[in-house]
PDB file of C-alpha atoms and ligand atoms in Angstrom:
ATOM      1  CA  MET A   1     203.925-136.760 -49.597  1.00  0.00           C
ATOM      2  CA  SER A   2     207.295-138.142 -50.448  1.00  0.00           C
ATOM      3  CA  GLU A   3     210.211-136.079 -51.471  1.00  0.00           C
ATOM      4  CA  THR A   4     211.341-138.837 -53.756  1.00  0.00           C
ATOM      5  CA  GLU A   5     210.095-137.114 -56.861  1.00  0.00           C
ATOM      6  CA  THR A   6     211.134-133.606 -55.908  1.00  0.00           C
ATOM      7  CA  PRO A   7     212.422-131.929 -59.046  1.00  0.00           C
ATOM      8  CA  ALA A   8     216.024-131.149 -58.457  1.00  0.00           C
ATOM      9  CA  VAL A   9     217.020-127.623 -59.112  1.00  0.00           C
ATOM     10  CA  ALA A  10     220.744-127.941 -58.806  1.00  0.00           C
ATOM     11  CA  ALA A  11     222.306-131.422 -58.802  1.00  0.00           C
ATOM     12  CA  PRO A  12     220.035-134.309 -59.902  1.00  0.00           C
ATOM     13  CA  GLU A  13     218.601-136.253 -56.975  1.00  0.00           C
ATOM     14  CA  PRO A  14     219.652-139.864 -56.559  1.00  0.00           C
ATOM     15  CA  ARG A  15     216.873-142.416 -57.062  1.00  0.00           C
ATOM     16  CA  HIS A  16     215.792-142.642 -53.434  1.00  0.00           C
ATOM     17  CA  GLY A  17     212.836-144.927 -54.153  1.00  0.00           C
ATOM     18  CA  LEU A  18     214.943-147.480 -55.987  1.00  0.00           C
ATOM     19  CA  ARG A  19     217.655-147.348 -53.334  1.00  0.00           C
ATOM     20  CA  MET A  20     215.123-147.947 -50.570  1.00  0.00           C
ATOM     21  CA  LEU A  21     213.464-150.718 -52.547  1.00  0.00           C
ATOM     22  CA  VAL A  22     216.756-152.576 -52.954  1.00  0.00           C
ATOM     23  CA  ILE A  23     217.729-152.194 -49.271  1.00  0.00           C
ATOM     24  CA  TRP A  24     214.200-153.156 -48.206  1.00  0.00           C
ATOM     25  CA  PHE A  25     214.167-156.238 -50.414  1.00  0.00           C
ATOM     26  CA  VAL A  26     217.457-157.559 -49.044  1.00  0.00           C
ATOM     27  CA  LEU A  27     216.495-156.944 -45.402  1.00  0.00           C
ATOM     28  CA  ALA A  28     212.942-158.286 -45.811  1.00  0.00           C
ATOM     29  CA  LEU A  29     214.150-161.419 -47.543  1.00  0.00           C
ATOM     30  CA  ALA A  30     216.759-162.032 -44.837  1.00  0.00           C
ATOM     31  CA  ALA A  31     214.203-161.458 -42.060  1.00  0.00           C
ATOM     32  CA  ASP A  32     211.657-163.793 -43.665  1.00  0.00           C
ATOM     33  CA  LEU A  33     214.221-166.544 -44.204  1.00  0.00           C
ATOM     34  CA  ILE A  34     215.336-166.282 -40.582  1.00  0.00           C
ATOM     35  CA  ILE A  35     211.728-166.330 -39.331  1.00  0.00           C
ATOM     36  CA  TRP A  36     210.808-169.327 -41.455  1.00  0.00           C
ATOM     37  CA  PHE A  37     213.875-171.508 -41.031  1.00  0.00           C
ATOM     38  CA  VAL A  38     215.261-170.458 -37.651  1.00  0.00           C
ATOM     39  CA  CYS A  39     212.354-169.150 -35.546  1.00  0.00           C
ATOM     40  CA  LYS A  40     209.406-171.215 -36.769  1.00  0.00           C
ATOM     41  CA  PRO A  41     210.271-174.490 -34.983  1.00  0.00           C
ATOM     42  CA  HIS A  42     210.380-172.574 -31.694  1.00  0.00           C
ATOM     43  CA  LEU A  43     207.174-170.597 -32.141  1.00  0.00           C
ATOM     44  CA  PRO A  44     204.278-171.357 -29.794  1.00  0.00           C
ATOM     45  CA  PRO A  45     202.389-173.554 -29.233  1.00  0.00           C
ATOM     46  CA  GLY A  46     204.893-176.055 -30.675  1.00  0.00           C
ATOM     47  CA  ALA A  47     204.153-179.046 -32.867  1.00  0.00           C
ATOM     48  CA  MET A  48     202.818-181.635 -30.458  1.00  0.00           C
ATOM     49  CA  SER A  49     199.520-182.007 -32.325  1.00  0.00           C
ATOM     50  CA  GLU A  50     197.945-181.260 -35.702  1.00  0.00           C
ATOM     51  CA  SER A  51     196.150-178.199 -34.287  1.00  0.00           C
ATOM     52  CA  ALA A  52     199.314-176.920 -32.618  1.00  0.00           C
ATOM     53  CA  ARG A  53     201.210-177.330 -35.896  1.00  0.00           C
ATOM     54  CA  HIS A  54     198.515-175.407 -37.745  1.00  0.00           C
ATOM     55  CA  GLN A  55     198.729-172.566 -35.239  1.00  0.00           C
ATOM     56  CA  GLN A  56     202.516-172.513 -35.413  1.00  0.00           C
ATOM     57  CA  PHE A  57     202.271-172.342 -39.204  1.00  0.00           C
ATOM     58  CA  ASP A  58     199.724-169.498 -39.012  1.00  0.00           C
ATOM     59  CA  ILE A  59     201.893-167.498 -36.631  1.00  0.00           C
ATOM     60  CA  ALA A  60     204.942-168.000 -38.851  1.00  0.00           C
ATOM     61  CA  VAL A  61     203.028-166.908 -41.983  1.00  0.00           C
ATOM     62  CA  LEU A  62     201.735-163.808 -40.210  1.00  0.00           C
ATOM     63  CA  ALA A  63     205.257-163.047 -39.025  1.00  0.00           C
ATOM     64  CA  ILE A  64     206.730-163.280 -42.533  1.00  0.00           C
ATOM     65  CA  THR A  65     203.874-161.076 -43.739  1.00  0.00           C
ATOM     66  CA  GLY A  66     204.453-158.518 -41.006  1.00  0.00           C
ATOM     67  CA  ALA A  67     208.257-158.376 -40.994  1.00  0.00           C
ATOM     68  CA  PRO A  68     208.601-156.699 -44.436  1.00  0.00           C
ATOM     69  CA  VAL A  69     206.028-154.080 -43.384  1.00  0.00           C
ATOM     70  CA  VAL A  70     207.887-153.314 -40.156  1.00  0.00           C
ATOM     71  CA  ILE A  71     211.179-153.183 -42.057  1.00  0.00           C
ATOM     72  CA  ALA A  72     209.666-150.814 -44.650  1.00  0.00           C
ATOM     73  CA  VAL A  73     208.507-148.408 -41.926  1.00  0.00           C
ATOM     74  CA  LEU A  74     211.808-148.491 -40.033  1.00  0.00           C
ATOM     75  CA  LEU A  75     213.834-148.234 -43.224  1.00  0.00           C
ATOM     76  CA  TYR A  76     211.949-145.150 -44.428  1.00  0.00           C
ATOM     77  CA  PHE A  77     212.326-143.632 -40.966  1.00  0.00           C
ATOM     78  CA  ILE A  78     216.087-144.227 -40.796  1.00  0.00           C
ATOM     79  CA  TYR A  79     216.649-143.312 -44.448  1.00  0.00           C
ATOM     80  CA  SER A  80     214.837-139.986 -43.947  1.00  0.00           C
ATOM     81  CA  ILE A  81     216.900-139.144 -40.892  1.00  0.00           C
ATOM     82  CA  VAL A  82     220.174-140.011 -42.599  1.00  0.00           C
ATOM     83  CA  VAL A  83     219.571-138.590 -46.084  1.00  0.00           C
ATOM     84  CA  TRP A  84     217.033-135.794 -45.702  1.00  0.00           C
ATOM     85  CA  ARG A  85     217.873-134.255 -42.357  1.00  0.00           C
ATOM     86  CA  ALA A  86     218.574-130.504 -42.286  1.00  0.00           C
ATOM     87  CA  ARG A  87     222.293-129.790 -42.517  1.00  0.00           C
ATOM     88  CA  PRO A  88     223.921-127.290 -40.171  1.00  0.00           C
ATOM     89  CA  GLY A  89     223.123-123.765 -41.317  1.00  0.00           C
ATOM     90  CA  ASP A  90     220.181-124.869 -43.475  1.00  0.00           C
ATOM     91  CA  ASP A  91     217.232-122.776 -42.315  1.00  0.00           C
ATOM     92  CA  GLY A  92     215.236-123.089 -45.513  1.00  0.00           C
ATOM     93  CA  ASP A  93     211.890-124.844 -46.000  1.00  0.00           C
ATOM     94  CA  GLY A  94     211.668-128.095 -47.900  1.00  0.00           C
ATOM     95  CA  PRO A  95     210.284-127.883 -51.441  1.00  0.00           C
ATOM     96  CA  PRO A  96     206.476-127.796 -51.679  1.00  0.00           C
ATOM     97  CA  ILE A  97     204.921-131.070 -52.867  1.00  0.00           C
ATOM     98  CA  TYR A  98     201.637-131.497 -54.712  1.00  0.00           C
ATOM     99  CA  GLY A  99     201.026-135.209 -54.671  1.00  0.00           C
ATOM    100  CA  ASN A 100     202.835-138.094 -56.266  1.00  0.00           C
ATOM    101  CA  THR A 101     200.882-140.586 -58.323  1.00  0.00           C
ATOM    102  CA  LYS A 102     203.495-143.306 -58.115  1.00  0.00           C
ATOM    103  CA  VAL A 103     203.712-143.150 -54.337  1.00  0.00           C
ATOM    104  CA  GLN A 104     199.927-142.954 -53.923  1.00  0.00           C
ATOM    105  CA  ALA A 105     199.297-145.873 -56.273  1.00  0.00           C
ATOM    106  CA  THR A 106     201.974-147.963 -54.572  1.00  0.00           C
ATOM    107  CA  TRP A 107     200.457-147.200 -51.175  1.00  0.00           C
ATOM    108  CA  ILE A 108     196.889-148.088 -52.186  1.00  0.00           C
ATOM    109  CA  ILE A 109     197.842-151.250 -54.065  1.00  0.00           C
ATOM    110  CA  GLY A 110     200.272-152.389 -51.366  1.00  0.00           C
ATOM    111  CA  THR A 111     197.942-151.927 -48.403  1.00  0.00           C
ATOM    112  CA  SER A 112     194.973-153.446 -50.298  1.00  0.00           C
ATOM    113  CA  ALA A 113     197.026-156.497 -51.236  1.00  0.00           C
ATOM    114  CA  ILE A 114     198.160-157.011 -47.643  1.00  0.00           C
ATOM    115  CA  VAL A 115     194.656-156.677 -46.183  1.00  0.00           C
ATOM    116  CA  LEU A 116     193.112-158.952 -48.835  1.00  0.00           C
ATOM    117  CA  TRP A 117     195.856-161.545 -48.314  1.00  0.00           C
ATOM    118  CA  LEU A 118     195.239-161.513 -44.551  1.00  0.00           C
ATOM    119  CA  ALA A 119     191.475-161.881 -45.060  1.00  0.00           C
ATOM    120  CA  VAL A 120     191.866-164.797 -47.469  1.00  0.00           C
ATOM    121  CA  PHE A 121     194.570-166.533 -45.442  1.00  0.00           C
ATOM    122  CA  GLY A 122     192.630-166.085 -42.188  1.00  0.00           C
ATOM    123  CA  THR A 123     189.430-167.459 -43.707  1.00  0.00           C
ATOM    124  CA  VAL A 124     191.122-170.470 -45.278  1.00  0.00           C
ATOM    125  CA  GLU A 125     192.953-171.309 -42.063  1.00  0.00           C
ATOM    126  CA  LEU A 126     189.797-170.939 -39.966  1.00  0.00           C
ATOM    127  CA  ILE A 127     187.707-173.304 -42.064  1.00  0.00           C
ATOM    128  CA  GLY A 128     190.489-175.808 -42.801  1.00  0.00           C
ATOM    129  CA  PRO A 129     190.783-179.048 -40.820  1.00  0.00           C
ATOM    130  CA  ALA A 130     191.524-178.270 -37.172  1.00  0.00           C
ATOM    131  CA  GLY A 131     191.590-174.696 -38.326  1.00  0.00           C
ATOM    132  CA  ALA A 132     190.437-172.628 -35.407  1.00  0.00           C
ATOM    133  CA  GLY A 133     192.189-174.992 -33.013  1.00  0.00           C
ATOM    134  CA  ALA A 134     189.051-175.412 -30.986  1.00  0.00           C
ATOM    135  CA  GLY A 135     185.307-175.037 -30.957  1.00  0.00           C
ATOM    136  CA  GLU A 136     184.807-176.590 -34.364  1.00  0.00           C
ATOM    137  CA  GLY A 137     181.367-177.934 -33.470  1.00  0.00           C
ATOM    138  CA  PRO A 138     179.788-181.368 -33.703  1.00  0.00           C
ATOM    139  CA  SER A 139     179.568-181.404 -37.515  1.00  0.00           C
ATOM    140  CA  PRO A 140     182.529-179.547 -39.001  1.00  0.00           C
ATOM    141  CA  ILE A 141     182.483-178.673 -42.699  1.00  0.00           C
ATOM    142  CA  TRP A 142     185.680-180.644 -43.248  1.00  0.00           C
ATOM    143  CA  THR A 143     185.962-184.417 -43.194  1.00  0.00           C
ATOM    144  CA  LEU A 144     186.804-185.950 -39.840  1.00  0.00           C
ATOM    145  CA  ALA A 145     190.275-187.449 -39.595  1.00  0.00           C
ATOM    146  CA  GLY A 146     188.992-190.838 -38.421  1.00  0.00           C
ATOM    147  CA  LYS A 147     186.003-193.165 -38.209  1.00  0.00           C
ATOM    148  CA  GLN A 148     183.373-192.870 -35.494  1.00  0.00           C
ATOM    149  CA  SER A 149     182.836-196.013 -33.499  1.00  0.00           C
ATOM    150  CA  SER A 150     181.627-197.050 -30.063  1.00  0.00           C
ATOM    151  CA  THR A 151     184.860-198.944 -29.477  1.00  0.00           C
ATOM    152  CA  TRP A 152     188.483-197.976 -29.871  1.00  0.00           C
ATOM    153  CA  THR A 153     191.418-200.236 -30.657  1.00  0.00           C
ATOM    154  CA  PRO A 154     194.970-199.362 -31.741  1.00  0.00           C
ATOM    155  CA  GLY A 155     195.744-199.100 -35.436  1.00  0.00           C
ATOM    156  CA  THR A 156     192.160-198.745 -36.657  1.00  0.00           C
ATOM    157  CA  ASN A 157     192.062-194.971 -37.230  1.00  0.00           C
ATOM    158  CA  THR A 158     188.987-194.788 -35.033  1.00  0.00           C
ATOM    159  CA  MET A 159     188.397-191.434 -33.361  1.00  0.00           C
ATOM    160  CA  LEU A 160     188.920-191.476 -29.630  1.00  0.00           C
ATOM    161  CA  GLN A 161     186.058-189.835 -27.779  1.00  0.00           C
ATOM    162  CA  VAL A 162     186.885-187.882 -24.646  1.00  0.00           C
ATOM    163  CA  GLN A 163     184.355-186.002 -22.579  1.00  0.00           C
ATOM    164  CA  VAL A 164     186.101-183.140 -20.816  1.00  0.00           C
ATOM    165  CA  ILE A 165     184.268-182.087 -17.672  1.00  0.00           C
ATOM    166  CA  GLY A 166     185.063-178.823 -15.907  1.00  0.00           C
ATOM    167  CA  GLN A 167     183.883-177.971 -12.449  1.00  0.00           C
ATOM    168  CA  GLN A 168     185.022-175.736  -9.626  1.00  0.00           C
ATOM    169  CA  TRP A 169     187.959-176.425  -9.610  1.00  0.00           C
ATOM    170  CA  ALA A 170     189.063-179.504 -11.450  1.00  0.00           C
ATOM    171  CA  TRP A 171     189.068-181.202 -14.821  1.00  0.00           C
ATOM    172  CA  THR A 172     188.084-184.818 -15.299  1.00  0.00           C
ATOM    173  CA  TYR A 173     187.985-186.887 -18.465  1.00  0.00           C
ATOM    174  CA  ARG A 174     185.531-189.588 -19.436  1.00  0.00           C
ATOM    175  CA  TYR A 175     186.218-192.213 -22.054  1.00  0.00           C
ATOM    176  CA  PRO A 176     182.917-193.577 -23.404  1.00  0.00           C
ATOM    177  CA  GLN A 177     184.723-196.163 -25.545  1.00  0.00           C
ATOM    178  CA  PHE A 178     186.140-197.640 -22.341  1.00  0.00           C
ATOM    179  CA  GLY A 179     182.926-198.199 -20.460  1.00  0.00           C
ATOM    180  CA  GLY A 180     182.642-194.520 -19.614  1.00  0.00           C
ATOM    181  CA  MET A 181     185.508-194.690 -17.131  1.00  0.00           C
ATOM    182  CA  GLU A 182     186.604-191.367 -15.733  1.00  0.00           C
ATOM    183  CA  SER A 183     190.086-190.126 -14.945  1.00  0.00           C
ATOM    184  CA  SER A 184     191.677-186.987 -13.613  1.00  0.00           C
ATOM    185  CA  GLU A 185     194.554-187.377 -16.051  1.00  0.00           C
ATOM    186  CA  LEU A 186     194.122-186.805 -19.767  1.00  0.00           C
ATOM    187  CA  TYR A 187     195.812-189.739 -21.474  1.00  0.00           C
ATOM    188  CA  LEU A 188     195.752-189.714 -25.259  1.00  0.00           C
ATOM    189  CA  PRO A 189     197.196-192.068 -27.877  1.00  0.00           C
ATOM    190  CA  VAL A 190     199.644-190.632 -30.404  1.00  0.00           C
ATOM    191  CA  ASP A 191     198.663-190.396 -34.105  1.00  0.00           C
ATOM    192  CA  THR A 192     195.008-190.839 -33.213  1.00  0.00           C
ATOM    193  CA  PRO A 193     192.263-188.381 -34.089  1.00  0.00           C
ATOM    194  CA  VAL A 194     190.541-187.280 -30.888  1.00  0.00           C
ATOM    195  CA  THR A 195     187.125-185.706 -30.403  1.00  0.00           C
ATOM    196  CA  PHE A 196     186.768-183.654 -27.239  1.00  0.00           C
ATOM    197  CA  HIS A 197     183.273-183.076 -25.898  1.00  0.00           C
ATOM    198  CA  VAL A 198     183.776-180.201 -23.506  1.00  0.00           C
ATOM    199  CA  THR A 199     181.218-179.307 -20.881  1.00  0.00           C
ATOM    200  CA  SER A 200     180.932-177.898 -17.376  1.00  0.00           C
ATOM    201  CA  LEU A 201     179.005-178.903 -14.298  1.00  0.00           C
ATOM    202  CA  ASP A 202     178.700-175.439 -12.802  1.00  0.00           C
ATOM    203  CA  VAL A 203     180.059-172.140 -14.110  1.00  0.00           C
ATOM    204  CA  ILE A 204     181.828-171.258 -17.351  1.00  0.00           C
ATOM    205  CA  HIS A 205     185.303-172.755 -17.641  1.00  0.00           C
ATOM    206  CA  SER A 206     187.606-173.079 -20.598  1.00  0.00           C
ATOM    207  CA  PHE A 207     189.510-176.235 -21.500  1.00  0.00           C
ATOM    208  CA  TRP A 208     192.986-175.206 -22.565  1.00  0.00           C
ATOM    209  CA  ALA A 209     195.511-177.868 -23.535  1.00  0.00           C
ATOM    210  CA  TYR A 210     198.051-175.310 -24.680  1.00  0.00           C
ATOM    211  CA  LYS A 211     200.648-177.659 -26.160  1.00  0.00           C
ATOM    212  CA  LEU A 212     197.929-179.485 -28.099  1.00  0.00           C
ATOM    213  CA  GLY A 213     196.698-176.186 -29.509  1.00  0.00           C
ATOM    214  CA  VAL A 214     193.205-176.870 -28.186  1.00  0.00           C
ATOM    215  CA  LYS A 215     191.103-174.338 -26.344  1.00  0.00           C
ATOM    216  CA  ALA A 216     187.367-174.770 -25.967  1.00  0.00           C
ATOM    217  CA  ASP A 217     184.822-173.113 -23.689  1.00  0.00           C
ATOM    218  CA  ALA A 218     183.266-175.396 -21.104  1.00  0.00           C
ATOM    219  CA  ASN A 219     179.697-174.229 -20.565  1.00  0.00           C
ATOM    220  CA  PRO A 220     177.083-175.969 -18.431  1.00  0.00           C
ATOM    221  CA  GLY A 221     174.536-177.784 -20.588  1.00  0.00           C
ATOM    222  CA  VAL A 222     176.597-177.353 -23.748  1.00  0.00           C
ATOM    223  CA  ASP A 223     178.523-180.011 -25.661  1.00  0.00           C
ATOM    224  CA  ASN A 224     181.382-178.034 -27.147  1.00  0.00           C
ATOM    225  CA  VAL A 225     183.238-180.185 -29.654  1.00  0.00           C
ATOM    226  CA  ALA A 226     186.890-179.794 -30.607  1.00  0.00           C
ATOM    227  CA  TYR A 227     189.311-182.042 -32.462  1.00  0.00           C
ATOM    228  CA  THR A 228     192.994-182.734 -32.578  1.00  0.00           C
ATOM    229  CA  THR A 229     195.498-185.435 -33.434  1.00  0.00           C
ATOM    230  CA  ALA A 230     198.561-185.739 -31.223  1.00  0.00           C
ATOM    231  CA  LYS A 231     201.775-186.113 -33.222  1.00  0.00           C
ATOM    232  CA  ALA A 232     204.392-186.614 -30.516  1.00  0.00           C
ATOM    233  CA  THR A 233     204.522-188.432 -27.205  1.00  0.00           C
ATOM    234  CA  GLY A 234     205.160-186.529 -23.995  1.00  0.00           C
ATOM    235  CA  GLY A 235     203.531-184.618 -21.194  1.00  0.00           C
ATOM    236  CA  PHE A 236     201.378-181.515 -21.348  1.00  0.00           C
ATOM    237  CA  GLU A 237     199.266-179.407 -19.019  1.00  0.00           C
ATOM    238  CA  VAL A 238     195.595-178.637 -19.057  1.00  0.00           C
ATOM    239  CA  ARG A 239     194.533-175.322 -17.608  1.00  0.00           C
ATOM    240  CA  CYS A 240     191.288-173.501 -17.094  1.00  0.00           C
ATOM    241  CA  ASN A 241     191.303-170.357 -19.197  1.00  0.00           C
ATOM    242  CA  GLU A 242     188.155-168.667 -17.928  1.00  0.00           C
ATOM    243  CA  LEU A 243     188.059-166.922 -14.568  1.00  0.00           C
ATOM    244  CA  CYS A 244     185.762-169.290 -12.701  1.00  0.00           C
ATOM    245  CA  GLY A 245     186.070-168.498  -9.009  1.00  0.00           C
ATOM    246  CA  ILE A 246     188.634-168.179  -6.294  1.00  0.00           C
ATOM    247  CA  TRP A 247     190.674-171.292  -7.183  1.00  0.00           C
ATOM    248  CA  HIS A 248     190.602-170.681 -10.918  1.00  0.00           C
ATOM    249  CA  GLY A 249     194.376-170.332 -10.936  1.00  0.00           C
ATOM    250  CA  ALA A 250     194.775-173.760  -9.360  1.00  0.00           C
ATOM    251  CA  MET A 251     192.444-175.423 -11.840  1.00  0.00           C
ATOM    252  CA  TYR A 252     194.864-177.466 -13.871  1.00  0.00           C
ATOM    253  CA  ASN A 253     196.080-180.999 -14.254  1.00  0.00           C
ATOM    254  CA  SER A 254     198.332-182.895 -16.540  1.00  0.00           C
ATOM    255  CA  GLY A 255     198.090-185.102 -19.561  1.00  0.00           C
ATOM    256  CA  GLN A 256     200.214-187.636 -21.385  1.00  0.00           C
ATOM    257  CA  ILE A 257     200.513-188.566 -25.028  1.00  0.00           C
ATOM    258  CA  VAL A 258     201.535-192.214 -25.148  1.00  0.00           C
ATOM    259  CA  SER A 259     201.756-194.926 -27.782  1.00  0.00           C
ATOM    260  CA  GLN A 260     198.478-196.435 -28.933  1.00  0.00           C
ATOM    261  CA  THR A 261     199.113-199.748 -27.201  1.00  0.00           C
ATOM    262  CA  ALA A 262     200.233-198.044 -23.975  1.00  0.00           C
ATOM    263  CA  PHE A 263     197.064-195.985 -24.083  1.00  0.00           C
ATOM    264  CA  GLN A 264     194.910-199.037 -24.543  1.00  0.00           C
ATOM    265  CA  SER A 265     196.429-200.825 -21.580  1.00  0.00           C
ATOM    266  CA  TRP A 266     196.166-197.694 -19.418  1.00  0.00           C
ATOM    267  CA  ALA A 267     192.508-197.148 -20.378  1.00  0.00           C
ATOM    268  CA  SER A 268     191.569-200.797 -19.909  1.00  0.00           C
ATOM    269  CA  GLY A 269     193.374-200.775 -16.564  1.00  0.00           C
ATOM    270  CA  VAL A 270     191.442-197.775 -15.261  1.00  0.00           C
ATOM    271  CA  GLN A 271     188.246-199.282 -16.627  1.00  0.00           C
ATOM    272  CA  ALA A 272     188.886-202.552 -14.776  1.00  0.00           C
ATOM    273  CA  LYS A 273     189.766-200.714 -11.585  1.00  0.00           C
ATOM    274  CA  GLU A 274     186.608-198.603 -11.707  1.00  0.00           C
ATOM    275  CA  GLN A 275     184.601-201.702 -12.515  1.00  0.00           C
ATOM    276  CA  ALA A 276     185.990-203.425  -9.434  1.00  0.00           C
ATOM    277  CA  ASN A 277     185.445-200.569  -7.005  1.00  0.00           C
ATOM    278  CA  GLY A 278     181.908-199.837  -8.196  1.00  0.00           C
ATOM    279  CA  ILE A 279     182.546-196.494  -9.874  1.00  0.00           C
ATOM    280  CA  LEU A 280     181.566-197.629 -13.366  1.00  0.00           C
ATOM    281  CA  ALA A 281     178.252-198.963 -12.134  1.00  0.00           C
ATOM    282  CA  ALA A 282     177.560-195.741 -10.244  1.00  0.00           C
ATOM    283  CA  LEU A 283     178.527-193.377 -13.069  1.00  0.00           C
ATOM    284  CA  PRO A 284     175.516-192.099 -14.962  1.00  0.00           C
ATOM    285  CA  PRO A 285     175.511-192.772 -18.720  1.00  0.00           C
ATOM    286  CA  TYR A 286     177.586-190.594 -21.006  1.00  0.00           C
ATOM    287  CA  ALA A 287     175.689-187.348 -21.416  1.00  0.00           C
ATOM    288  CA  LEU A 288     176.104-183.648 -22.000  1.00  0.00           C
ATOM    289  CA  VAL A 289     176.085-182.969 -18.292  1.00  0.00           C
ATOM    290  CA  TYR A 290     175.543-185.026 -15.212  1.00  0.00           C
ATOM    291  CA  ASP A 291     175.440-184.538 -11.497  1.00  0.00           C
ATOM    292  CA  PRO A 292     178.376-186.164  -9.753  1.00  0.00           C
ATOM    293  CA  THR A 293     176.799-185.594  -6.346  1.00  0.00           C
ATOM    294  CA  VAL A 294     175.037-188.877  -6.957  1.00  0.00           C
ATOM    295  CA  ILE A 295     178.335-190.698  -7.237  1.00  0.00           C
ATOM    296  CA  PRO A 296     179.839-190.807  -3.778  1.00  0.00           C
ATOM    297  CA  GLN A 297     182.254-193.568  -4.774  1.00  0.00           C
ATOM    298  CA  LEU A 298     183.675-191.476  -7.585  1.00  0.00           C
ATOM    299  CA  GLY A 299     184.070-188.479  -5.344  1.00  0.00           C
ATOM    300  CA  LYS A 300     185.803-190.537  -2.729  1.00  0.00           C
ATOM    301  CA  GLU A 301     188.061-192.158  -5.271  1.00  0.00           C
ATOM    302  CA  ILE A 302     189.066-188.912  -6.884  1.00  0.00           C
ATOM    303  CA  VAL A 303     189.666-187.173  -3.571  1.00  0.00           C
ATOM    304  CA  ASN A 304     191.657-190.088  -2.164  1.00  0.00           C
ATOM    305  CA  VAL A 305     193.553-191.184  -5.190  1.00  0.00           C
ATOM    306  CA  ASP A 306     194.060-187.999  -7.119  1.00  0.00           C
ATOM    307  CA  GLY A 307     193.879-185.390  -4.404  1.00  0.00           C
ATOM    308  CA  ILE A 308     191.176-183.454  -6.235  1.00  0.00           C
ATOM    309  CA  THR A 309     188.752-181.522  -4.107  1.00  0.00           C
ATOM    310  CA  GLY A 310     185.829-179.629  -5.532  1.00  0.00           C
ATOM    311  CA  ALA A 311     183.923-176.705  -4.090  1.00  0.00           C
ATOM    312  CA  ALA A 312     183.306-177.333  -0.408  1.00  0.00           C
ATOM    313  CA  GLY A 313     180.492-179.755   0.286  1.00  0.00           C
ATOM    314  CA  TYR A 314     179.548-180.263  -3.305  1.00  0.00           C
ATOM    315  CA  TYR A 315     180.527-182.144  -6.422  1.00  0.00           C
ATOM    316  CA  TYR A 316     183.632-184.222  -5.928  1.00  0.00           C
ATOM    317  CA  GLY A 317     184.701-182.268  -2.889  1.00  0.00           C
ATOM    318  CA  PRO A 318     184.814-183.308   0.722  1.00  0.00           C
ATOM    319  CA  GLY A 319     181.543-183.026   2.637  1.00  0.00           C
ATOM    320  CA  ASN A 320     178.018-183.925   1.697  1.00  0.00           C
ATOM    321  CA  PRO A 321     177.545-186.324   0.081  1.00  0.00           C
ATOM    322  CA  VAL A 322     181.201-187.170  -0.316  1.00  0.00           C
ATOM    323  CA  THR A 323     183.229-187.751   2.783  1.00  0.00           C
ATOM    324  CA  PRO A 324     186.595-189.130   1.911  1.00  0.00           C
TER     325      PRO A 324
HETATM  326 CU1  LIG B   1     187.636-172.977 -14.415  1.00  0.00          CU
END
């Protein structure tokens, strides 16, 4: 395979393997240091939440695993062209080669180690807390980051429950710990473990809060559970990531990570407002799915206040039974 070990007839061959190893080591080390210390903070999806941080870490680890391999391939390629190319006037064949134990052993051990490392790393990262980033299920094998409770107050490390509801073509969010009030904006408190219960009222959607590193399918009749803990305040977008009809591309809205006290006053405010205008009373109890066609007030409110319109004549949209 390699000409590294070709017995030299005339002048002794330089130690090509050792030379390449030294060059490779220097370049690979430099590349990995740059990836880890310079590129990593800028890698997607950022570090706005625990899950996003995990994903950023995974991508950085895979990059520092891959860079030495890419450098090895390119280095061998360039080295061959520079050192072993045919010189002008050289019409002869290269020396015949009958295998090289060192090269073969290095190849088998190297590739096996890389594949095994990727399998182990991938498995550990998938099953670790917030590992897959989404779709972890109602009873994950790891310990939840907070307590479960029917109420939520700042500073108690209680998990915030949010039911994420997809429909053609809007997202809404229900907060069972705040009387089941529903909003078209996803407000979350910082440093608070959150449980998303993701479902759909009609077709298959996918809840994708990219900067939070959370993506979970929204299927009708299914309670898809995902977790995250926001680590920084700021705005983010929620998109639908499953082609769900003609306005799929317009199916997005925004979210805010705010301080725990700001969240509490926002949530209580919406709760009080929806109590006053009759929405809370009309909302069916927290459930896997529900039919918003029975909630004309909610439809009207969402259409008027938030500008959301659902599929014509149905759900929250204008028309029967909702006429804003
Ligand atoms: Cu959708």
